[in-house]
Coordinates of C-alpha atoms and ligand atoms in Angstrom, one line a residue:
X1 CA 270.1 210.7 117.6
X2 CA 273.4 209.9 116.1
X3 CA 273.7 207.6 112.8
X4 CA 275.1 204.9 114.8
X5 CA 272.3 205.1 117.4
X6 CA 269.6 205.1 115.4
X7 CA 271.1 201.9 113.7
X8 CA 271.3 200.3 117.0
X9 CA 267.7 200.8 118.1
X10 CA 266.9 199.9 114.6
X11 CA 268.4 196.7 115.2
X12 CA 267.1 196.3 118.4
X13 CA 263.4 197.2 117.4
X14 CA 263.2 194.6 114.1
X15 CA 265.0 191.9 116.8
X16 CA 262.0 192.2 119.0
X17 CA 259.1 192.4 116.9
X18 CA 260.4 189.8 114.2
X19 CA 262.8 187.6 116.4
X20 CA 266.6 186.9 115.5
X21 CA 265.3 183.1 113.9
X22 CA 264.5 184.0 110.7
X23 CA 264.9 181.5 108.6
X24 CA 264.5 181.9 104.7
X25 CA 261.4 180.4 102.9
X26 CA 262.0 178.8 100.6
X27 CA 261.7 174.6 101.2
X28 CA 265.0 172.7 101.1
X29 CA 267.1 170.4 102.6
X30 CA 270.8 171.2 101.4
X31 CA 273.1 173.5 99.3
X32 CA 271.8 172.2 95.9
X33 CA 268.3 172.5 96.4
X34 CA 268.4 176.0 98.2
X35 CA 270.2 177.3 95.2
X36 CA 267.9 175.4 92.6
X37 CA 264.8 176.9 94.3
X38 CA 266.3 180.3 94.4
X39 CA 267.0 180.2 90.8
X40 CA 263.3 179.5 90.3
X41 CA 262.0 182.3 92.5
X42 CA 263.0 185.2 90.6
X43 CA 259.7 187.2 89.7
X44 CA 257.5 184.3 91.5
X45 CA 256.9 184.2 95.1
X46 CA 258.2 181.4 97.5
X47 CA 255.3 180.0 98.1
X48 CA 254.8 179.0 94.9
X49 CA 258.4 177.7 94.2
X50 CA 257.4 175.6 97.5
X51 CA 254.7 174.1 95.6
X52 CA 257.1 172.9 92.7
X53 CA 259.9 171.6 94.0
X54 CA 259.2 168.8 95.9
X55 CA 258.4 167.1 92.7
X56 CA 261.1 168.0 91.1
X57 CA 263.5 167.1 93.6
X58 CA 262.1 163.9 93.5
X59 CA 263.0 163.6 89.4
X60 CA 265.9 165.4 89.8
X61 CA 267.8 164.4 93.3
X62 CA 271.1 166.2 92.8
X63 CA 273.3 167.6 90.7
X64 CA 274.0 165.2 88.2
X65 CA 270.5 164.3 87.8
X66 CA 269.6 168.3 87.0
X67 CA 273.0 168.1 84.6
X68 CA 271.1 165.3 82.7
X69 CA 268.1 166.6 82.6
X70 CA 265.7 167.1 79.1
X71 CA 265.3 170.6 78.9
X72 CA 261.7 169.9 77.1
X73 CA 260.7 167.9 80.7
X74 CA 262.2 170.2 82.6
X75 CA 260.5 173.2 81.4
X76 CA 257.0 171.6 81.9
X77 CA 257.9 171.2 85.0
X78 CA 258.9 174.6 86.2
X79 CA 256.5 176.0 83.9
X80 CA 254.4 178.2 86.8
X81 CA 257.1 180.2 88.2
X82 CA 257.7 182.2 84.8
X83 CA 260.6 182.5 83.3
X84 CA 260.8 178.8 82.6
X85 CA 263.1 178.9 79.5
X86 CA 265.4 180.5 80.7
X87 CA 265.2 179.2 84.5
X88 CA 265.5 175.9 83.1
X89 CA 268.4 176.2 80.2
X90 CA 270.1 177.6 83.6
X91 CA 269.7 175.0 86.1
X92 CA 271.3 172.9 84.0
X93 CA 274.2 175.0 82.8
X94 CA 274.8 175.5 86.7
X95 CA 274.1 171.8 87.4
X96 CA 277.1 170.9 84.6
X97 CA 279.2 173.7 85.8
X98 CA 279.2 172.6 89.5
X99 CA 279.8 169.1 88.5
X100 CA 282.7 169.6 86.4
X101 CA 284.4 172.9 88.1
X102 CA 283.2 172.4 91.6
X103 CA 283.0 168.3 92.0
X104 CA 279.4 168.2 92.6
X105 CA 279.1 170.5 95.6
X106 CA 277.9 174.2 95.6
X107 CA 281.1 176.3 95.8
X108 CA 280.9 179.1 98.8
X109 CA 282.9 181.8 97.7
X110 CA 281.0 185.0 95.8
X111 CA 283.4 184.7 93.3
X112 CA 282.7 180.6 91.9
X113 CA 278.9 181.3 92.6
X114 CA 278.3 184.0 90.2
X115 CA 280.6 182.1 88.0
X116 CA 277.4 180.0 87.5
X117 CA 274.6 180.7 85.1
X118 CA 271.8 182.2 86.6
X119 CA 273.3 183.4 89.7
X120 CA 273.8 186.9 90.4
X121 CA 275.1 188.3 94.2
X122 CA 271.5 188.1 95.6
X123 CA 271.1 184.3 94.8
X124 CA 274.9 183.8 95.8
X125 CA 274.6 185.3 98.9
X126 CA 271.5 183.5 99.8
X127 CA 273.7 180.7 100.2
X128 CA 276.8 182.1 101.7
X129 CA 274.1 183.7 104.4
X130 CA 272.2 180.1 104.7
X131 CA 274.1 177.6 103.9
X132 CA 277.6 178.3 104.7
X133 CA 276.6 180.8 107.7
X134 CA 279.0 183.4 105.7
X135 CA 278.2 187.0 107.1
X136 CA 276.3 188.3 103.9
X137 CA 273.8 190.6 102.7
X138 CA 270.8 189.7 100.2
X139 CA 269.7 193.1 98.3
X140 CA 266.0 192.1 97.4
X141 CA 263.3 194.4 96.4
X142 CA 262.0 195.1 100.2
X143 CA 265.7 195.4 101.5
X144 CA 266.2 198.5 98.8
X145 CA 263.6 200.2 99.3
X146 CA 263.0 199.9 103.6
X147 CA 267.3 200.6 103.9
X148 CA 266.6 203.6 101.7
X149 CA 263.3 204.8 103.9
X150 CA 265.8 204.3 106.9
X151 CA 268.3 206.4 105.6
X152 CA 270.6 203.9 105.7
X153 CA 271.5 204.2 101.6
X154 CA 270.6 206.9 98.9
X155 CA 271.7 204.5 96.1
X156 CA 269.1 202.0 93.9
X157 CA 271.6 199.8 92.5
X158 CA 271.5 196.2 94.2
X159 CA 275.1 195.8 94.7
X160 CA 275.9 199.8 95.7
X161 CA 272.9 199.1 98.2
X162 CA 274.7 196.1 100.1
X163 CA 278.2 198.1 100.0
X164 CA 276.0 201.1 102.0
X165 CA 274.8 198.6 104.4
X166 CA 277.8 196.5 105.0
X167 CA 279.4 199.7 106.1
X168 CA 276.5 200.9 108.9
X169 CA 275.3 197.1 109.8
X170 CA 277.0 195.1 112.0
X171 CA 278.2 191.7 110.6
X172 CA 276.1 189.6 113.0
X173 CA 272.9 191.0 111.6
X174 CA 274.1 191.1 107.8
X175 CA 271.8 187.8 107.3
X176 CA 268.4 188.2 109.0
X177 CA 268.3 192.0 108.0
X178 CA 267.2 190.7 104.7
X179 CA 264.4 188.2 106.1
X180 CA 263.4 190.5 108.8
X181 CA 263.0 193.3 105.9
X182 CA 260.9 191.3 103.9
X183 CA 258.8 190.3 106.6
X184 CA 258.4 194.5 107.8
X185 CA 257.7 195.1 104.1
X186 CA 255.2 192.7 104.0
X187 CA 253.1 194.0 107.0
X188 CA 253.9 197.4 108.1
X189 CA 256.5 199.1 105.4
X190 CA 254.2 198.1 102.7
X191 CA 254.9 199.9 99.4
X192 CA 252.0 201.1 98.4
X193 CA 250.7 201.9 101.6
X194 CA 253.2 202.0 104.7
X195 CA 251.6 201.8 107.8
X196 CA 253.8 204.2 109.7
X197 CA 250.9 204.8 113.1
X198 CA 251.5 201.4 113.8
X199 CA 255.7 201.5 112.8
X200 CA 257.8 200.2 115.7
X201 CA 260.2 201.9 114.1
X202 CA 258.4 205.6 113.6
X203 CA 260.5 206.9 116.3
X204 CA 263.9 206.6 114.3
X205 CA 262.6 206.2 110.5
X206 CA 263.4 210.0 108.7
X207 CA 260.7 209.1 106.0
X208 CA 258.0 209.1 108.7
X209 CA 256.6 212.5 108.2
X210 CA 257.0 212.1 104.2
X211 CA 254.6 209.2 104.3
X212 CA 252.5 211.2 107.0
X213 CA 252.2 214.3 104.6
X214 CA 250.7 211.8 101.8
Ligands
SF4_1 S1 257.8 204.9 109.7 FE1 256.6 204.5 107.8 S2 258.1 204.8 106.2 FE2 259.3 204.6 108.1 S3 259.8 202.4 108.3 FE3 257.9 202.7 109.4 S4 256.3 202.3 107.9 FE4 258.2 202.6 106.7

């Protein structure tokens, strides 16, 4: 099967088995707090950033309430998701910044969003993708290393990753190939243990015998 075949069946295969809805996990209800609880969910899972931000949404309500904040408060407040120094000295540097560059509102373009502390092209384009609906690919830790089973990339660097894939995936399916990887990775492409009898995808995946031979 050519390249472009076995993309397409790919695609085809991860649209039936995890559905083309896939909406991303983390709780929010605009722009702002998308980006916030990004920011707080590197090294944590979602599901514990879900379980801190509705309070602190409710202290902090937008951006000039986070650009306000007391760093001492703040930091208790984040405190389980790790990383709470610096998570919270840069929610507020971004808070400032997108109140005095950006007039309060989450810019869209890559460009302005890595401009702001704490956000790196994985964070910014989990808003283009979500927010603003802006054909983009996220590069987690799932979508590395499943694209590279695939042979879809050989490289390991996040950003040389999402160049390989913008070039073999169609732009319609640059946003859910990230949810719909972490959700494979989560219960058949496991790491540590991929489950590749029960793959839907065994029939086009070139690491299948490597993972058979283990
Ligand atoms: S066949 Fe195995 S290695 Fe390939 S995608 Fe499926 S679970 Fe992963």
């Amino acid at each position: 099967m050519r390249k472009k075949e076995r993309v397409q069946e790919i695609l085809k295969c991860l649209d039936e088995y995890f559905g083309k809805e896939n909406p991303v996990t983390l709780d929010h209800r605009n722009a702002w707090e998308l980006l916030v609880a990004t920011i707080l969910s590197a090294q944590c899972t979602d599901a514990r950033v879900n379980m801190v931000t509705p309070e602190l949404f409710f202290k902090y309500p937008d951006v000039h309430a986070m650009a306000e904040a007391d760093i001492v408060e703040l930091e208790d407040m984040i405190h389980s998701v790790g990383f709470y120094h610096a998570k919270a000295k840069n929610l507020i540097l971004c808070a400032k910044r997108i109140e005095d560059e950006f007039g309060g509102k989450v810019p869209r373009s890559i460009e302005d969003l890595t401009s702001l502390a704490g956000v790196g092209r994985k964070t910014a384009n989990v808003i283009r993708g979500n927010i603003y609906h802006e054909p983009s690919i996220v590069v987690d830790t799932h979508v590395k290393r499943i694209s590279k089973k695939l042979g879809l990339t050989k490289e390991t660097e996040p950003e040389k990753v999402e160049y390989d894939l913008m070039k073999v995936l169609p732009k319609d399916h640059w946003i859910r190939w990230n949810i719909q990887l972490i959700n494979f990775g989560r219960t058949i492409c496991i790491a540590r243990r991929p489950q590749c009898q029960n793959c839907p995808l065994s029939h086009v995946c070139p690491s299948r015998h490597l993972e058979d031979e283990k």
